[in-house]
CSV table of C-alpha atoms in Angstrom, one decimal:
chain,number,residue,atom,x,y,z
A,1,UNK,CA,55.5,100.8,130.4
A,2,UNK,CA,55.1,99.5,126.8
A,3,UNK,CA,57.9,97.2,125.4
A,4,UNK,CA,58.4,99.8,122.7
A,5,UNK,CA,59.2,102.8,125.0
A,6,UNK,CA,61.5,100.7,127.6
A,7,UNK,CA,64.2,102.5,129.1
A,8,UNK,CA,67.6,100.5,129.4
A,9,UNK,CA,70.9,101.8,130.7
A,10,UNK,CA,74.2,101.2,128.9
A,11,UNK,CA,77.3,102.2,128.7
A,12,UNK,CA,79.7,102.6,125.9
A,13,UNK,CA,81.8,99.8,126.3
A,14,UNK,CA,78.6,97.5,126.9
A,15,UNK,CA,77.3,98.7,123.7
A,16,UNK,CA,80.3,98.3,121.6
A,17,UNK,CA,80.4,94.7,123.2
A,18,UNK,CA,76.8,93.9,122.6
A,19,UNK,CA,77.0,94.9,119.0
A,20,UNK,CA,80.4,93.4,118.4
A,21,UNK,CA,79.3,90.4,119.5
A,22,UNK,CA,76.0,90.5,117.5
A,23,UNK,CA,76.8,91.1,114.5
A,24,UNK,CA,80.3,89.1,114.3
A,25,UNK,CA,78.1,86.2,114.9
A,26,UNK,CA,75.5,87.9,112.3
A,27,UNK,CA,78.7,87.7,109.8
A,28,UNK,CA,79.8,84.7,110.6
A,29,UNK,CA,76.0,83.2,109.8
A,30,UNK,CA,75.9,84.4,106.4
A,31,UNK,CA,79.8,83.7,105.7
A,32,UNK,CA,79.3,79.8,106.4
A,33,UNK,CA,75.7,80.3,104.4
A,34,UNK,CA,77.8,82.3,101.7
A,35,UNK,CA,80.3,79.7,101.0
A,36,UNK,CA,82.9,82.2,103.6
A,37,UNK,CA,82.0,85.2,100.7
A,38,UNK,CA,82.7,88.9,102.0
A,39,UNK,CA,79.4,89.9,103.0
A,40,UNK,CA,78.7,93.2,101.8
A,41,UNK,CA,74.7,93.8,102.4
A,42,UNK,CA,74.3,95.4,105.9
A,43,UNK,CA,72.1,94.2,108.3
A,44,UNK,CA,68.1,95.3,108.8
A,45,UNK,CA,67.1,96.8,111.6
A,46,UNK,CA,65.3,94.1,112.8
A,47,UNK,CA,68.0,91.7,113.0
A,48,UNK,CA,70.4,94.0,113.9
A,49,UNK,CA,68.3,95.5,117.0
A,50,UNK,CA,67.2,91.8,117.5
A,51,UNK,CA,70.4,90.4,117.7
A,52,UNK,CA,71.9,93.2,119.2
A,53,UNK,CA,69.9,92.0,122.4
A,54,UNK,CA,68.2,94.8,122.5
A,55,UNK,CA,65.0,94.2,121.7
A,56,UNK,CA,62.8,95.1,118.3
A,57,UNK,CA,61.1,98.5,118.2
A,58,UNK,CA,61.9,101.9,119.9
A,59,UNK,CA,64.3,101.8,122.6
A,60,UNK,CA,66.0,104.8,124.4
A,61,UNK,CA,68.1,105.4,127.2
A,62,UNK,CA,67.9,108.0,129.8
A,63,UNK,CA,70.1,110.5,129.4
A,64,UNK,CA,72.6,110.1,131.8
A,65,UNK,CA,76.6,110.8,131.6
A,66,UNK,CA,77.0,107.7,132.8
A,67,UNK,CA,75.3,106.1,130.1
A,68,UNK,CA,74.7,106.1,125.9
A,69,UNK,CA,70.8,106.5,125.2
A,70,UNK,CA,70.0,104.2,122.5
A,71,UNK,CA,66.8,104.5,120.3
A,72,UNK,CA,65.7,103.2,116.3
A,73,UNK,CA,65.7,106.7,114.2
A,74,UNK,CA,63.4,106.6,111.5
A,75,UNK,CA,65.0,105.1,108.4
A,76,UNK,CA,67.2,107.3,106.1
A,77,UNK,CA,65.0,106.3,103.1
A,78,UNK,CA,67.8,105.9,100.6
A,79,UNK,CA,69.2,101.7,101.8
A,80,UNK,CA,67.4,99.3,103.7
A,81,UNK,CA,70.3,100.1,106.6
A,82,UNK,CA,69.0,101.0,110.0
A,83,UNK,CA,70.4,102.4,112.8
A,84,UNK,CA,70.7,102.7,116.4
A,85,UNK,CA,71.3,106.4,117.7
A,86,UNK,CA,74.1,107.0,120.5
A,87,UNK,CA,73.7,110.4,122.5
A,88,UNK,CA,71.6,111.9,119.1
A,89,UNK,CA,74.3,110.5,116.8
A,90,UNK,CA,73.5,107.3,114.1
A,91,UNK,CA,75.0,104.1,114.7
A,92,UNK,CA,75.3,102.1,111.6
A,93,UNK,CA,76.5,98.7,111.5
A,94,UNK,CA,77.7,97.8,107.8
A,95,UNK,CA,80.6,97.2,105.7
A,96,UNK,CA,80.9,100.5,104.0
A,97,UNK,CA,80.3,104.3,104.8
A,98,UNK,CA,76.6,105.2,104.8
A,99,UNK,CA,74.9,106.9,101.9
A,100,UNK,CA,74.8,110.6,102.9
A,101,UNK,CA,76.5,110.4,106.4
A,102,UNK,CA,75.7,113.1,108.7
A,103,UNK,CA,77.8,115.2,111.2
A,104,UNK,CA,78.1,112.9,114.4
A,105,UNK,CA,77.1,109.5,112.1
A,106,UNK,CA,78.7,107.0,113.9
A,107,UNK,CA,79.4,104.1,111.5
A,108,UNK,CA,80.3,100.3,113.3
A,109,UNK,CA,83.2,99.1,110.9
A,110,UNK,CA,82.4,95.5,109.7
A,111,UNK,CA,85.5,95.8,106.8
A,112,UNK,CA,89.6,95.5,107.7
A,113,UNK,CA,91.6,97.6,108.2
A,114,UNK,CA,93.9,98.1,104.5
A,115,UNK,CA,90.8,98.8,102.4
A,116,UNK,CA,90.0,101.4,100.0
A,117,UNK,CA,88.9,105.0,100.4
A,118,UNK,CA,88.8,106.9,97.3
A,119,UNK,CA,90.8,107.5,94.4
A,120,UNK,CA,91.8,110.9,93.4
A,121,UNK,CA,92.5,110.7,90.0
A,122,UNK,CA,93.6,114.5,89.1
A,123,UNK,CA,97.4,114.2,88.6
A,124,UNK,CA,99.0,114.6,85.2
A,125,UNK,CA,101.6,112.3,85.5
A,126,UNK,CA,103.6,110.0,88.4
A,127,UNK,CA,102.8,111.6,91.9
A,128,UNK,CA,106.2,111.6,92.9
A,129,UNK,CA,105.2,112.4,96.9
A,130,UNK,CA,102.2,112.5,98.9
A,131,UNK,CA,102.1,115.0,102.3
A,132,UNK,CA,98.7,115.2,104.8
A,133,UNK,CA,98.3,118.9,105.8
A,134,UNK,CA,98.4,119.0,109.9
A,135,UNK,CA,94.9,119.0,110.7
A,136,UNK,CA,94.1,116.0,108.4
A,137,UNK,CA,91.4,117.5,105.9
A,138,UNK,CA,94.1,118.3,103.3
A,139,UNK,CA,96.5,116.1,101.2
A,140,UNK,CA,99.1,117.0,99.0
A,141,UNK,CA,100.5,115.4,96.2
A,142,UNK,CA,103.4,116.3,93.9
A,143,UNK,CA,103.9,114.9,90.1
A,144,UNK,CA,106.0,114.8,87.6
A,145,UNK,CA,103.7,117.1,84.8
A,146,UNK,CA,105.3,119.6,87.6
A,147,UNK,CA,102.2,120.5,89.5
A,148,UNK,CA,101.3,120.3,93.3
A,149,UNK,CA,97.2,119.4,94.2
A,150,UNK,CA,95.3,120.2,97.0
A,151,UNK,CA,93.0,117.2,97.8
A,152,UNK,CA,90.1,118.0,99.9
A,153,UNK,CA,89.9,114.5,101.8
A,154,UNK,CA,85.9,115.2,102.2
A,155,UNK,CA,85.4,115.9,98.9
A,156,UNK,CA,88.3,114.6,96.6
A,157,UNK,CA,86.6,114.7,93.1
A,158,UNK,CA,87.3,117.6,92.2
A,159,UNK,CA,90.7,119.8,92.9
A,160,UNK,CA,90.9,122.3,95.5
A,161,UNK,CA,93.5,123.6,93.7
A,162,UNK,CA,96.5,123.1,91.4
A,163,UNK,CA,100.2,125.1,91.8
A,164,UNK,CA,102.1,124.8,88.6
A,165,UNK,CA,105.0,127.0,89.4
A,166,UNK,CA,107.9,124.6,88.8
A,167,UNK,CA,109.3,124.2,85.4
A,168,UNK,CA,110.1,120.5,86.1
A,169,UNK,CA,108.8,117.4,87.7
A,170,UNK,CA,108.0,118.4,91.6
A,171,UNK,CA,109.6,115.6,93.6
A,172,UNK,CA,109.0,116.4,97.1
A,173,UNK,CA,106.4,117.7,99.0
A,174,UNK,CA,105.9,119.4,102.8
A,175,UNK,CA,103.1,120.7,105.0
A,176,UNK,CA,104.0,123.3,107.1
A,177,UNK,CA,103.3,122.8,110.9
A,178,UNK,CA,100.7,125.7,111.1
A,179,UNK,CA,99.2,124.4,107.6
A,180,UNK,CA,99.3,128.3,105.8
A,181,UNK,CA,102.2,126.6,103.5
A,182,UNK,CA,103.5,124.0,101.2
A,183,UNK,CA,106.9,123.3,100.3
A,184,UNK,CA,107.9,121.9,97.2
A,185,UNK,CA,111.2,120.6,95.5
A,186,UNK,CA,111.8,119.5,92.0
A,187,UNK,CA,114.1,118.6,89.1
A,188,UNK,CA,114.1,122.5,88.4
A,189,UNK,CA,116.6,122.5,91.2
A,190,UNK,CA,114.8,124.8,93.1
A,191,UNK,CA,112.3,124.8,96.4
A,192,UNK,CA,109.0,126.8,96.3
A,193,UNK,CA,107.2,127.9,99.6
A,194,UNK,CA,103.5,128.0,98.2
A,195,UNK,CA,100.7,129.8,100.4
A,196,UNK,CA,97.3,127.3,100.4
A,197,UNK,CA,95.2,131.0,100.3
A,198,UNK,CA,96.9,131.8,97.2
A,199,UNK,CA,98.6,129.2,95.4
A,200,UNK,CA,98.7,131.5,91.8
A,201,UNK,CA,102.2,132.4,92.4
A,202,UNK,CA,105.1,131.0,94.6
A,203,UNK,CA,105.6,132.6,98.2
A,204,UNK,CA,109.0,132.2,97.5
A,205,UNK,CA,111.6,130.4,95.5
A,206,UNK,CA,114.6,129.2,97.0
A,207,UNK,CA,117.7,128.6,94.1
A,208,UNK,CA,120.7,127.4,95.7
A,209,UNK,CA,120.6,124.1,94.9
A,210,UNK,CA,123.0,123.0,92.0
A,211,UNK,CA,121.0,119.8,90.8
A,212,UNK,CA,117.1,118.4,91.7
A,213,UNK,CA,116.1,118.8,95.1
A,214,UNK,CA,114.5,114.9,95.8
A,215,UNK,CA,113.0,115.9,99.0
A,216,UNK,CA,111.7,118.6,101.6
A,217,UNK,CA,110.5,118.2,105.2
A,218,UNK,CA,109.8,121.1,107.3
A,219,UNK,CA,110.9,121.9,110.6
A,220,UNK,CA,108.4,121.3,113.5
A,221,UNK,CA,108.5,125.3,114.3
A,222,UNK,CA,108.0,126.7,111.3
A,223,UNK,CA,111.4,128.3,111.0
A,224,UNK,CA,113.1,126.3,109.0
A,225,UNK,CA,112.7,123.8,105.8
A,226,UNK,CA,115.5,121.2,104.9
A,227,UNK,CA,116.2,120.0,101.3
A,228,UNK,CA,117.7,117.0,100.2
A,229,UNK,CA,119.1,117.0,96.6
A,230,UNK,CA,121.3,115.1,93.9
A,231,UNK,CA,124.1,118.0,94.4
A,232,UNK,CA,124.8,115.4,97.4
A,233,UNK,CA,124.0,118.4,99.7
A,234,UNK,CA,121.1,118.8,102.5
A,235,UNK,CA,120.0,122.5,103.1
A,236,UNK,CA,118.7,124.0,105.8
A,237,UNK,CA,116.7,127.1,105.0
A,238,UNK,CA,115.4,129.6,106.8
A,239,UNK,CA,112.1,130.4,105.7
A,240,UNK,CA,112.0,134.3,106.2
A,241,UNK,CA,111.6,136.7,102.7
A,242,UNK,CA,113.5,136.2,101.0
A,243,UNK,CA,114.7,132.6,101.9
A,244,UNK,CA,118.3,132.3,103.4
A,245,UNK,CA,120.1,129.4,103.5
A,246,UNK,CA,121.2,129.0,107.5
A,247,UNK,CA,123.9,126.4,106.2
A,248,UNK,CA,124.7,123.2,104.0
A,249,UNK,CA,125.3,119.7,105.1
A,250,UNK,CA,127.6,117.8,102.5
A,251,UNK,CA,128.9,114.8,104.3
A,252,UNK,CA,127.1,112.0,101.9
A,253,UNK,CA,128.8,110.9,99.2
A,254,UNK,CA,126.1,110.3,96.7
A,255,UNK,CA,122.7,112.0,95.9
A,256,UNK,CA,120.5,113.1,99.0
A,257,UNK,CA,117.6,111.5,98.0
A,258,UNK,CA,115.3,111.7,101.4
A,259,UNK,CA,114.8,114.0,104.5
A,260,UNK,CA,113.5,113.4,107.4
A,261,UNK,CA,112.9,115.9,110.6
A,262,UNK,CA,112.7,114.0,114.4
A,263,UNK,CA,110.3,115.0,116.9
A,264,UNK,CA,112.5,116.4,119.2
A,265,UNK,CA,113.3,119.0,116.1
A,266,UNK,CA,117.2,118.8,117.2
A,267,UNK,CA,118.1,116.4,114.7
A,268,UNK,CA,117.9,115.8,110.5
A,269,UNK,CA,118.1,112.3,109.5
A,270,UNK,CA,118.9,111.6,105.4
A,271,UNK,CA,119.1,109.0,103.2
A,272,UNK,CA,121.9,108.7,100.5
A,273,UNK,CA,122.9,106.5,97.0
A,274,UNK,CA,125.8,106.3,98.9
A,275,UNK,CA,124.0,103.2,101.4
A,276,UNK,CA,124.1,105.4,103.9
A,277,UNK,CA,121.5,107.3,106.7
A,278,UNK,CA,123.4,110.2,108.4
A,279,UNK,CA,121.8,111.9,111.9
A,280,UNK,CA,122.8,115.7,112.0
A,281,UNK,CA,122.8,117.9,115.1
A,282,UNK,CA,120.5,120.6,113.5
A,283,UNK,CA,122.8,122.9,116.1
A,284,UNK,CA,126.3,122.1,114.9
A,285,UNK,CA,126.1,120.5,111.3
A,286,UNK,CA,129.7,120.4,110.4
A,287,UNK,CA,129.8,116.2,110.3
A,288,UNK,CA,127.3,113.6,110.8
A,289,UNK,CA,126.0,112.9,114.9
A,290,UNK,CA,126.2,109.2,113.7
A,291,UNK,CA,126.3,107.0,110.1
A,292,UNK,CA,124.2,104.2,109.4
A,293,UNK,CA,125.5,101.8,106.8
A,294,UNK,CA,124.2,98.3,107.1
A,295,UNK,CA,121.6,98.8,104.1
A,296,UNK,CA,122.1,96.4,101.5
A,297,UNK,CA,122.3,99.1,98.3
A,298,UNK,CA,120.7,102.6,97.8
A,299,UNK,CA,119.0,104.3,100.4
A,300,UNK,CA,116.0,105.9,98.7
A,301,UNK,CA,113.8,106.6,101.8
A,302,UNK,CA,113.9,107.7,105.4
A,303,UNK,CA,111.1,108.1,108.6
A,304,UNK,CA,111.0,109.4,112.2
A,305,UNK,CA,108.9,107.5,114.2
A,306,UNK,CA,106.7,110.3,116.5
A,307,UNK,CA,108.4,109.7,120.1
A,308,UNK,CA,112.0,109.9,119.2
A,309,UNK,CA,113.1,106.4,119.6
A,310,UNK,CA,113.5,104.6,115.9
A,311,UNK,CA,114.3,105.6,112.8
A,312,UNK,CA,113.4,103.6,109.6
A,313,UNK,CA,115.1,103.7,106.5
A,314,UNK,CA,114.1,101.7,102.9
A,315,UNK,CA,116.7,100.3,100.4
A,316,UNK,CA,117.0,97.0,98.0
A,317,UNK,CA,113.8,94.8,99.6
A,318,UNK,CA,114.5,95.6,102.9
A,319,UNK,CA,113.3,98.5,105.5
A,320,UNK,CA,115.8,98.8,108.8
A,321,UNK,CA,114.8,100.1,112.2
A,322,UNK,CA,117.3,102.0,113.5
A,323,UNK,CA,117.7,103.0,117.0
A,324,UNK,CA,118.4,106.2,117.8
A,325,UNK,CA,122.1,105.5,118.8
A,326,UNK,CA,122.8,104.2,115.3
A,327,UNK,CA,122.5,100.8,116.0
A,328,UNK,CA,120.3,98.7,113.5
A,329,UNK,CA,117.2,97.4,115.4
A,330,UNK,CA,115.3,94.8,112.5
A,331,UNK,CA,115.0,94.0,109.2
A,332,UNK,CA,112.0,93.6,107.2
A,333,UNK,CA,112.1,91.5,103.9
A,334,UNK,CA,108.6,91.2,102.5
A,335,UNK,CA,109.7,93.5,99.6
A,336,UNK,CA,111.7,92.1,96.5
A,337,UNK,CA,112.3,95.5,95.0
A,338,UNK,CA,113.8,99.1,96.0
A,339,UNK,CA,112.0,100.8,98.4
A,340,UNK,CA,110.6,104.0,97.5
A,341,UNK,CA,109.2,105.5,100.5
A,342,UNK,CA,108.5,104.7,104.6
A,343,UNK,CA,106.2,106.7,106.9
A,344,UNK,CA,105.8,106.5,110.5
A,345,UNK,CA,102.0,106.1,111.8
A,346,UNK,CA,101.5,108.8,114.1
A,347,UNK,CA,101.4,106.3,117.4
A,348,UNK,CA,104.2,104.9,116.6
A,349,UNK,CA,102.8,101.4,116.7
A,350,UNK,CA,102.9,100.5,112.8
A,351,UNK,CA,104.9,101.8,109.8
A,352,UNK,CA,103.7,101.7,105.9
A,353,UNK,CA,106.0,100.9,103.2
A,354,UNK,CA,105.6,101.1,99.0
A,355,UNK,CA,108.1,99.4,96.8
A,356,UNK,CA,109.0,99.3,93.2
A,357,UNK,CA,107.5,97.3,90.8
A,358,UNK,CA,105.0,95.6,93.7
A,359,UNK,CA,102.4,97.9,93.4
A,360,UNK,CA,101.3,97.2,97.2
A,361,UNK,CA,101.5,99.4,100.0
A,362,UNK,CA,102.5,97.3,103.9
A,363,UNK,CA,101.8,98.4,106.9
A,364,UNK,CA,104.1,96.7,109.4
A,365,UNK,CA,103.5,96.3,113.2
A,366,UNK,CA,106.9,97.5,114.6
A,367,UNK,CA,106.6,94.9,117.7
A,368,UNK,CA,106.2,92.2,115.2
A,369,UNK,CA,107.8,92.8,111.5
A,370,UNK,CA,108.2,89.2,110.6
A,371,UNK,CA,105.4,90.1,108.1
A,372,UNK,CA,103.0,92.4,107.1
A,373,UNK,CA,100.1,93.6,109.0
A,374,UNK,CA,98.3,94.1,106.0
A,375,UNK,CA,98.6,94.3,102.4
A,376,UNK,CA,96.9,96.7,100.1
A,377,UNK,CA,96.9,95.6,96.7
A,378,UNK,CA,94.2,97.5,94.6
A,379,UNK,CA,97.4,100.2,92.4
A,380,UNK,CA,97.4,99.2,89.1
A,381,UNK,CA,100.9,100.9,88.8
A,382,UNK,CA,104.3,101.1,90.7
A,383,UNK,CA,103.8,102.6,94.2
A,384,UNK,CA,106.2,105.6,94.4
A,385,UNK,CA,105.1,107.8,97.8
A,386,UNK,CA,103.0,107.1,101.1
A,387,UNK,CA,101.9,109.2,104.0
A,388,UNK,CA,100.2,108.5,107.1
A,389,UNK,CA,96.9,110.8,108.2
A,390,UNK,CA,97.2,112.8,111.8
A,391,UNK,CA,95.1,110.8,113.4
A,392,UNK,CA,95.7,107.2,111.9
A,393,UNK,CA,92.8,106.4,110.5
A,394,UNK,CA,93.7,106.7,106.8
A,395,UNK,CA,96.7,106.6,104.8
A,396,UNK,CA,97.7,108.1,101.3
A,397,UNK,CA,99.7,106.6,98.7
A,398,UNK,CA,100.6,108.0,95.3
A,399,UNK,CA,101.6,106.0,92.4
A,400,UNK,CA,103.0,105.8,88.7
A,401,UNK,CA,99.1,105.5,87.2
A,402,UNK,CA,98.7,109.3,88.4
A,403,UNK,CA,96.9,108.3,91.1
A,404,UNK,CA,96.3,109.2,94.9
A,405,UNK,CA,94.4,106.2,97.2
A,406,UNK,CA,93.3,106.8,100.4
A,407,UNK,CA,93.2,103.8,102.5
A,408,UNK,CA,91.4,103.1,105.8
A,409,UNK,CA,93.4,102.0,108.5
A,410,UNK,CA,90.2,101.9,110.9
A,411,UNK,CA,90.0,98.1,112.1
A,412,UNK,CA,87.1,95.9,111.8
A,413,UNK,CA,84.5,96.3,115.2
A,414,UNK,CA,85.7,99.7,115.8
A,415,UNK,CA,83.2,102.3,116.8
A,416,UNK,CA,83.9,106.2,114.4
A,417,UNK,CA,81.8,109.0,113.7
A,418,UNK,CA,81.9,111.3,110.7
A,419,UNK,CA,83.1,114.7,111.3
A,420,UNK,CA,81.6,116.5,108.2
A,421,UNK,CA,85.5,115.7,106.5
A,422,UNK,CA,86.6,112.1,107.9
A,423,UNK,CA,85.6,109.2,109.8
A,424,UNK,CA,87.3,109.9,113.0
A,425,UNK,CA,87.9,107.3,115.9
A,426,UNK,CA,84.8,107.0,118.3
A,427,UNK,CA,86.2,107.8,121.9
């Protein structure tokens, strides 16, 4: 047997580890050549299949399921980046997404975690809120020239479509769990249920607000959305047509300016101007289940973290972790402004935070909050909304320049394929 058709077995951690290992070492070559410059030429396939160990020329695998097959495709004839194929999908190793990725490219991630996506720039004005439709391929974003887009995340150049049924600047936005509906609040004082197969018209329009609904959040069954709003009140509405309101929560003393729902769906948390975050039974909202009031100022934003156990909440420079009995868990400073806006990865493990006037968006580990786990610094504007993707790998942030960002949260050595709409993590 020639060396060009030998036949090596490997499996997927061995292959993650043999590449991981290569190419850091690769990178770390041309860094201390480069002056420590970010390298951003991708390897050729002879030094990447050479250093890879695994030889130079054809190689495959036998197909076995407890193996990876491994062979050199022929080149894609657009870069000078090769590729290994894994199980009949393309393994690139580079710093950025291949040109013309196929379904089931795999892509090895030589780039942190924190860098940027795309930029949808379609908005007419401030995007006052950014929400991730349940299955990840859709992104919402409200603004203040009173519209609500639909962003295809595999193709965001273009609008999948624009709902301009408000009269005002649309300040919240909500997927619904099943993803047939958007909810939207704005300075109009009203809430709109919008229907993503057609988006010409409001579903519904719900009125009994008496000042601008600031937020939305829907309900984990479907059944019910909850409003927040400057009449100091937080609806609950049931989402039946027409809309009823099922009742009113009105124990803050200032503007409701967030809403958040909790996993379990038994409880509503909100945020206040009155410094406060209030937890209400959903099943008996005559007062609050507990108060929160060791924020230093205005509350402007509030998150459930996916299993039930914290609660976050953003004021003056600071974001709290809050346990769910009400007790404050810690305090992270790395802000020196208000806090717009806090989402809650969807493991639980890290939380990402936008502030006024910093034009930065943090993601925080929630073990370790002393600082930032990263900082992503490429808004040009004030950072007003962020929201977390399903599955982790990307986040969206909205901001005063009209803009939407996606940013990659996929950390450097990991393994993803492309799904014909995202890069999705390689398991």
């Amino acid at each position: 047997m020639s060396q060009d058709t030998e036949y090596i077995e490997i499996k997927r951690h061995e292959l993650e580890e043999k590449v991981e290992e290569r190419v850091r070492e690769k990178v770390e070559e041309k860094e201390s050549a480069d002056n420590k410059q970010k390298i951003d030429t991708a390897l050729s396939r002879r030094e990447l299949l050479k250093l890879s160990g695994l030889g130079i020329g054809a190689l495959s695998l036998s197909t076995l399921t407890s193996g990876w097959s491994v062979v050199q495709p022929e080149s894609d004839g657009v870069s000078e980046v090769d590729v290994f194929s894994v199980n009949g999908h393309r393994l690139w190793v580079q710093d950025s997404a291949p040109s013309g990725p196929e379904v089931s490219d795999l892509w090895y991630s030589t780039s942190e975690a924190g860098s940027q996506g795309w930029v949808y720039i379609g908005n007419n004005s401030v995007v006052g809120d950014v929400a991730v439709g349940p299955s990840g391929d859709y992104v919402y974003s409200g603004d203040w020239y009173n519209g609500v887009h639909r962003i295809d995340v595999s193709n965001p150049s273009i609008d999948e479509w624009v709902y301009e049924g408000h009269s005002n600047s649309v300040y919240g936005v909500a997927a619904g769990p099943n993803g047939d509906y958007v909810y939207s609040g704005s300075r109009d004082e009203e809430v709109h249920r919008i229907d993503v197969s057609n988006p010409s018209q409001p579903d519904w329009v719900y009125t009994e607000h008496s000042d601008r609904v600031a937020s939305v959040a829907a309900g984990l069954n479907g059944d019910f959305v909850y409003s927040g709003s400057w009449d100091y009140d937080l609806h609950k509405i049931d989402v039946s047509d027409p809309p009823q309101t099922d009742w009113v929560y009105d124990g803050h003393s200032d503007s409701v300016t967030d809403v958040a729902v909790g996993p379990d769906n038994e409880y509503v948390y909100t945020s206040s101007w009155d410094e406060e975050v209030h937890r209400i039974d959903v099943s008996n909202p005559s007062s609050a289940d507990w108060i929160y009031t060791d924020n230093t100022g205005q509350v402007y934003c509030v998150a459930t973290g996916p299993n039930g156990n914290f609660v976050y909440s953003g004021s003056y420079g600071e974001v709290h972790q809050i346990n769910v009995d009400g007790s404050q868990g810690w305090v992270y400073t790395g802000y020196s402004k208000n806090v717009y806006d806090v989402a809650a990865g969807p493991n639980g493990d890290y939380i990402y935070v936008v502030a006024r006037q910093d034009e930065e968006v943090h993601r925080i580990d929630v073990s370790n909050p002393s600082q930032p786990d990263w900082v992503y610094t490429e808004h040009s504007d004030r950072v007003a909304s962020v929201a977390a993707g399903q599955n982790g790998n990307y986040v969206y942030s909205g901001d005063y320049d009209y803009k939407v960002h996606q940013i990659s949260n996929i950390r450097e050595g990991s393994i993803v394929y492309w799904d014909g709409s995202n890069w999705e993590g390689y398991q």
